[in-house]
Coordinates of C-alpha atoms and ligand atoms in Angstrom, one line a residue:
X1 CA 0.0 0.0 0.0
X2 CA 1.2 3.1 -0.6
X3 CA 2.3 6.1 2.1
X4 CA -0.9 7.9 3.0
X5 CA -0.1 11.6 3.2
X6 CA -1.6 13.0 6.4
X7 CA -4.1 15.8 5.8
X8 CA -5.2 19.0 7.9
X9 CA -8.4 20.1 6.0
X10 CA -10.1 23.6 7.0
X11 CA -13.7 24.5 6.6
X12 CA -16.4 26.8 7.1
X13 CA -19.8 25.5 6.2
X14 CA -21.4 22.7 4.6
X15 CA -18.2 20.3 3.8
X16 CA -19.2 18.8 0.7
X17 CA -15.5 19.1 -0.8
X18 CA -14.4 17.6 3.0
X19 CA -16.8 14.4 1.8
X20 CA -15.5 14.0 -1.8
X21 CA -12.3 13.5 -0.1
X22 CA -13.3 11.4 2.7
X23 CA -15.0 9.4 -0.2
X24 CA -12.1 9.4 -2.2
X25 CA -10.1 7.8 0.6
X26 CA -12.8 5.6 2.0
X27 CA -12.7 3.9 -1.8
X28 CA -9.1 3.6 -1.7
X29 CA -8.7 6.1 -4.9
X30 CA -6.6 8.8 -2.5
X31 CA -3.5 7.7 -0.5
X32 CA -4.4 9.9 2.4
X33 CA -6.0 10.0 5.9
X34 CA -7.8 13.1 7.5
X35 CA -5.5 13.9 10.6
X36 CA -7.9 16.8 12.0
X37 CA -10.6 18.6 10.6
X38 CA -10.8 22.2 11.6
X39 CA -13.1 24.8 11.7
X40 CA -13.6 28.4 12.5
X41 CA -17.4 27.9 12.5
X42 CA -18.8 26.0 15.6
X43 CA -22.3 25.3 13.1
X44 CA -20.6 24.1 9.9
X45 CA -22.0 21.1 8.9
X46 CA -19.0 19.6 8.1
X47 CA -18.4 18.8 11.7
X48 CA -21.5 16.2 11.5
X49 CA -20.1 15.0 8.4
X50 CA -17.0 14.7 10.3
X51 CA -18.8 12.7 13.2
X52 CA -20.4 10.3 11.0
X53 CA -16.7 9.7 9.7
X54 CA -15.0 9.5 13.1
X55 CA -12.2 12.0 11.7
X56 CA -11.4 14.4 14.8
X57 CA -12.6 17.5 14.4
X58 CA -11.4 20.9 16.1
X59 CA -13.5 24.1 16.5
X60 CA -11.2 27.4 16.6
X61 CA -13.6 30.6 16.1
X62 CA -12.2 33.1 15.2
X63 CA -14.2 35.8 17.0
X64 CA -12.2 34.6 20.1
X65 CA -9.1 35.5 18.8
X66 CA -7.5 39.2 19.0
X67 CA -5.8 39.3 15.8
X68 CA -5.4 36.8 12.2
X69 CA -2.0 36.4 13.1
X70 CA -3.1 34.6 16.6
X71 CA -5.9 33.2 15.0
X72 CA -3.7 31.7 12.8
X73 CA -0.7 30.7 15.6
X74 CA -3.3 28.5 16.9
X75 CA -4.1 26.4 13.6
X76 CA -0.3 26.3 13.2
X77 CA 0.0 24.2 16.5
X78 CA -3.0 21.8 16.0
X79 CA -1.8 21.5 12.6
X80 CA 1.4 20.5 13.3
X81 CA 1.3 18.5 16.7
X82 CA -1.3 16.9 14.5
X83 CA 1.3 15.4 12.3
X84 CA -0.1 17.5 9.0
X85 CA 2.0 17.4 6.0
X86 CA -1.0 19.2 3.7
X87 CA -3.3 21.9 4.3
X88 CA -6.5 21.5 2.1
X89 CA -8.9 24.8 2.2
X90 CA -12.6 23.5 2.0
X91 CA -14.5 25.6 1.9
X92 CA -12.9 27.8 4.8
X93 CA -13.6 31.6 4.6
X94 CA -11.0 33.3 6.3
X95 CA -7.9 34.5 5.1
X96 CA -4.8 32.5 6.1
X97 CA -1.8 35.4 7.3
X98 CA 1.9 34.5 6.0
X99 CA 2.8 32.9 9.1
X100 CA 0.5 30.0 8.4
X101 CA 1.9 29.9 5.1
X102 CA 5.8 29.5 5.8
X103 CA 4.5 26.9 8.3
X104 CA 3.5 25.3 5.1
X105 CA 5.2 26.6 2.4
X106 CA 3.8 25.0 -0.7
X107 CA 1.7 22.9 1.4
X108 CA -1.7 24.7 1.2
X109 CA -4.4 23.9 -1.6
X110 CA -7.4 26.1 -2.3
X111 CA -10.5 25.2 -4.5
X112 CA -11.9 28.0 -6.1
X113 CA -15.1 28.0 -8.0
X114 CA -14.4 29.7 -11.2
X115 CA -11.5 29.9 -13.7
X116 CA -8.9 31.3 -12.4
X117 CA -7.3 33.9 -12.8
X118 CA -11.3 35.1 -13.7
X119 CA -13.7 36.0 -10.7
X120 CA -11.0 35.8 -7.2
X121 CA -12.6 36.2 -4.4
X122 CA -15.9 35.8 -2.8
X123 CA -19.1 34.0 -4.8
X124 CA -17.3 33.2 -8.0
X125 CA -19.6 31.7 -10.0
X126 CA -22.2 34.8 -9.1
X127 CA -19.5 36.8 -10.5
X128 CA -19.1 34.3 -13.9
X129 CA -22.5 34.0 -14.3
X130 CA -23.5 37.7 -14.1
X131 CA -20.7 38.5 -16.3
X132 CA -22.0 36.5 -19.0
X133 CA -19.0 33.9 -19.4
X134 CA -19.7 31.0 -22.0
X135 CA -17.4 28.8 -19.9
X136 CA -16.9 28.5 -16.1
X137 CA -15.3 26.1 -13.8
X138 CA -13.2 25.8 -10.9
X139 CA -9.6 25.9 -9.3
X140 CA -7.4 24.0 -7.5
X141 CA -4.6 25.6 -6.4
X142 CA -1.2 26.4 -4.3
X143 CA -2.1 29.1 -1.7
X144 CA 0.2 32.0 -1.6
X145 CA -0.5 35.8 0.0
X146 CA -2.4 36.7 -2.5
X147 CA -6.5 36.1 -2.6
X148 CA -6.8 33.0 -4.9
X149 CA -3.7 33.9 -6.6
X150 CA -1.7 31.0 -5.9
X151 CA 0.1 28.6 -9.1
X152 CA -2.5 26.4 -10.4
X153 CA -2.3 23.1 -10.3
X154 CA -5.8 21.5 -11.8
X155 CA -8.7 23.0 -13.7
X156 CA -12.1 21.9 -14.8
X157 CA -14.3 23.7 -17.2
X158 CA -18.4 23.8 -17.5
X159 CA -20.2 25.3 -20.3
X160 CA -22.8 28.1 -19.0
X161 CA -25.6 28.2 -21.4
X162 CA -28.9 30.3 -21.9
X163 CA -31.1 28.0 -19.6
X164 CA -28.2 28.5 -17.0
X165 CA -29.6 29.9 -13.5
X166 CA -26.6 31.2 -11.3
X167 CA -27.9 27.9 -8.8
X168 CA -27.8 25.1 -12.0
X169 CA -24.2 26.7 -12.8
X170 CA -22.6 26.6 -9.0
X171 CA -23.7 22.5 -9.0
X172 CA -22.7 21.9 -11.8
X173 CA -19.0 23.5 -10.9
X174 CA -19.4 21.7 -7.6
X175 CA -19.6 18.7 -9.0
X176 CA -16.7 19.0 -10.7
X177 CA -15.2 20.5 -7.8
X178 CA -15.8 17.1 -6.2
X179 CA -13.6 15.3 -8.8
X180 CA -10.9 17.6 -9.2
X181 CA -10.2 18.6 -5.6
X182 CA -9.3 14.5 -4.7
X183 CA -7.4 14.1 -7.4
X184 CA -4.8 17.3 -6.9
X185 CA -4.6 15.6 -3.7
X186 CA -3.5 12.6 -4.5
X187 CA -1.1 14.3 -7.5
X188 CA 0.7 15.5 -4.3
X189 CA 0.5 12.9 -2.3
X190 CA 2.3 10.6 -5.1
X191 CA 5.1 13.2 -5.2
X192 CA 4.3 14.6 -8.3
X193 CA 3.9 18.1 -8.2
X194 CA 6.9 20.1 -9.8
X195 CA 6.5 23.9 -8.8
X196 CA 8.5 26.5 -11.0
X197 CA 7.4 29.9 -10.6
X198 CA 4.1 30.2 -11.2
X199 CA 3.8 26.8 -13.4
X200 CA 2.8 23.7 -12.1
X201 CA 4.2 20.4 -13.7
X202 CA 2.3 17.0 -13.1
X203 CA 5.1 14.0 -13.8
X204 CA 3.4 11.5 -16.2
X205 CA 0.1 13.5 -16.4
X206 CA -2.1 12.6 -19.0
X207 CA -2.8 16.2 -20.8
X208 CA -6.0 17.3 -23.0
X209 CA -5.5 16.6 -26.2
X210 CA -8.8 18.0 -27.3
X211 CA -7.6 21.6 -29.5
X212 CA -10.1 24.2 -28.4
X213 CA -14.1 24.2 -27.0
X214 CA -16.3 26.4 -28.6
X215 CA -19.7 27.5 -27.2
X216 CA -22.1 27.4 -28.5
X217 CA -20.6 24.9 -31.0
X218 CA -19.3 26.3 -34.5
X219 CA -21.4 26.0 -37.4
X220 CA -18.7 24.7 -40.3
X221 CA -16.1 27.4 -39.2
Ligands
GRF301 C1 -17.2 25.7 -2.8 O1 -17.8 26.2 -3.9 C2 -15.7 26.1 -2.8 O2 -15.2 26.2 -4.1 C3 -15.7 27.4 -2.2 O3 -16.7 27.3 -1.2 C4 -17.6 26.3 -1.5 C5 -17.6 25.4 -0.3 O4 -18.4 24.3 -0.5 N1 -14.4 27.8 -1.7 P1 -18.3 23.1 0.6 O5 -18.3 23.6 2.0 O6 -17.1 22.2 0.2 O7 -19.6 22.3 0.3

């Protein structure tokens, strides 16, 4: 069997992203276990999800704390006496301060729900789908200071089309949030993440080979 890399994950509210990747592991497709669950919201439902999983959860609000930077001294030591190799952002809606981050350096992912670098920030696909976009998606990414600015690692695209609503375009991203998440994980935890710069490399990764996506689809151009 091979090394399971031992994952921190963060969240804020409903955890579905937490469950695609308990899933992931409880089908033996990621080569990873959950070391602690944390969140900054004593109601997230990701904490039941957590409790129907066994995986050890801890709450640290962040209205208890006087500043991010000892908001964030206190995930830093459950985090690490928790044995955590890789952060994973689920979800979690607070901004992480630079001391978290050279705690981990290159050791953070995000998931963001539109095509980076299009739409950072809050309610992506609100933002995508108000601009008018023909394509959407979502992100995973390395976390760096920046607000979803971080090299990318994995990308999925979703086609928004004239019967989209904003609510039928964020499911179908989170569904494909749901694939895409897991599998950066377990690009990472098989040691195959190259960083350079800004570029991510995956060793032996099987690239698209399809040229270019049109919608709506070309008519004999
Ligand atoms: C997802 O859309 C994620 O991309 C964004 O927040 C949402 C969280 O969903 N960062 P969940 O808590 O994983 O269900």
């Amino acid at each position: 069997m091979a090394r399971e890399l031992s994952l921190g994950v963060l969240v804020s509210g409903s955890g579905s992203n937490l469950q695609a990747i308990v899933d992931a592991i409880e089908s033996d497709r990621l080569d990873a276990v959950i070391k602690i669950v944390i969140s900054n919201n004593p109601n997230a439902y990701a904490l039941e999800r957590c409790r129907r999983h066994n995986i050890p959860i801890s709450v640290i609000n962040h209205c208890q704390y006087k500043s991010r930077e000892a908001f964030d001294d206190k995930m830093i030591s459950v985090l690490t006496d928790n044995g955590v190799e890789l952060v994973v952002m689920a979800g979690f809606m607070r901004i992480l301060t630079e001391r978290l981050l050279r705690a981990f350096p290159l050791r953070v992912m995000n998931i963001h729900p539109a095509l980076l670098p299009s739409f950072p920030g809050l309610h992506g696909q609100r933002q995508a789908f108000d601009y008018g976009v023909k394509f959407s998606g979502c992100t995973v990414h390395f976390v760096d200071e920046g607000v979803d600015t971080g090299p990318i690692i994995i990308q999925a695209v979703v086609p928004c089309c004239d019967d989209d609503t904003e609510e039928s375009l964020q499911q179908k991203i989170l569904k494909e949030e749901h694939r895409i998440y897991p599998q950066a994980i377990q690009y990472f935890a098989e040691g195959r993440l190259e960083v350079s710069g800004r570029k991510v490399h995956i060793k032996n990764s099987n690239q698209m080979s399809t040229p270019s996506l049109h919608n709506p689809h070309l008519e004999g151009f």
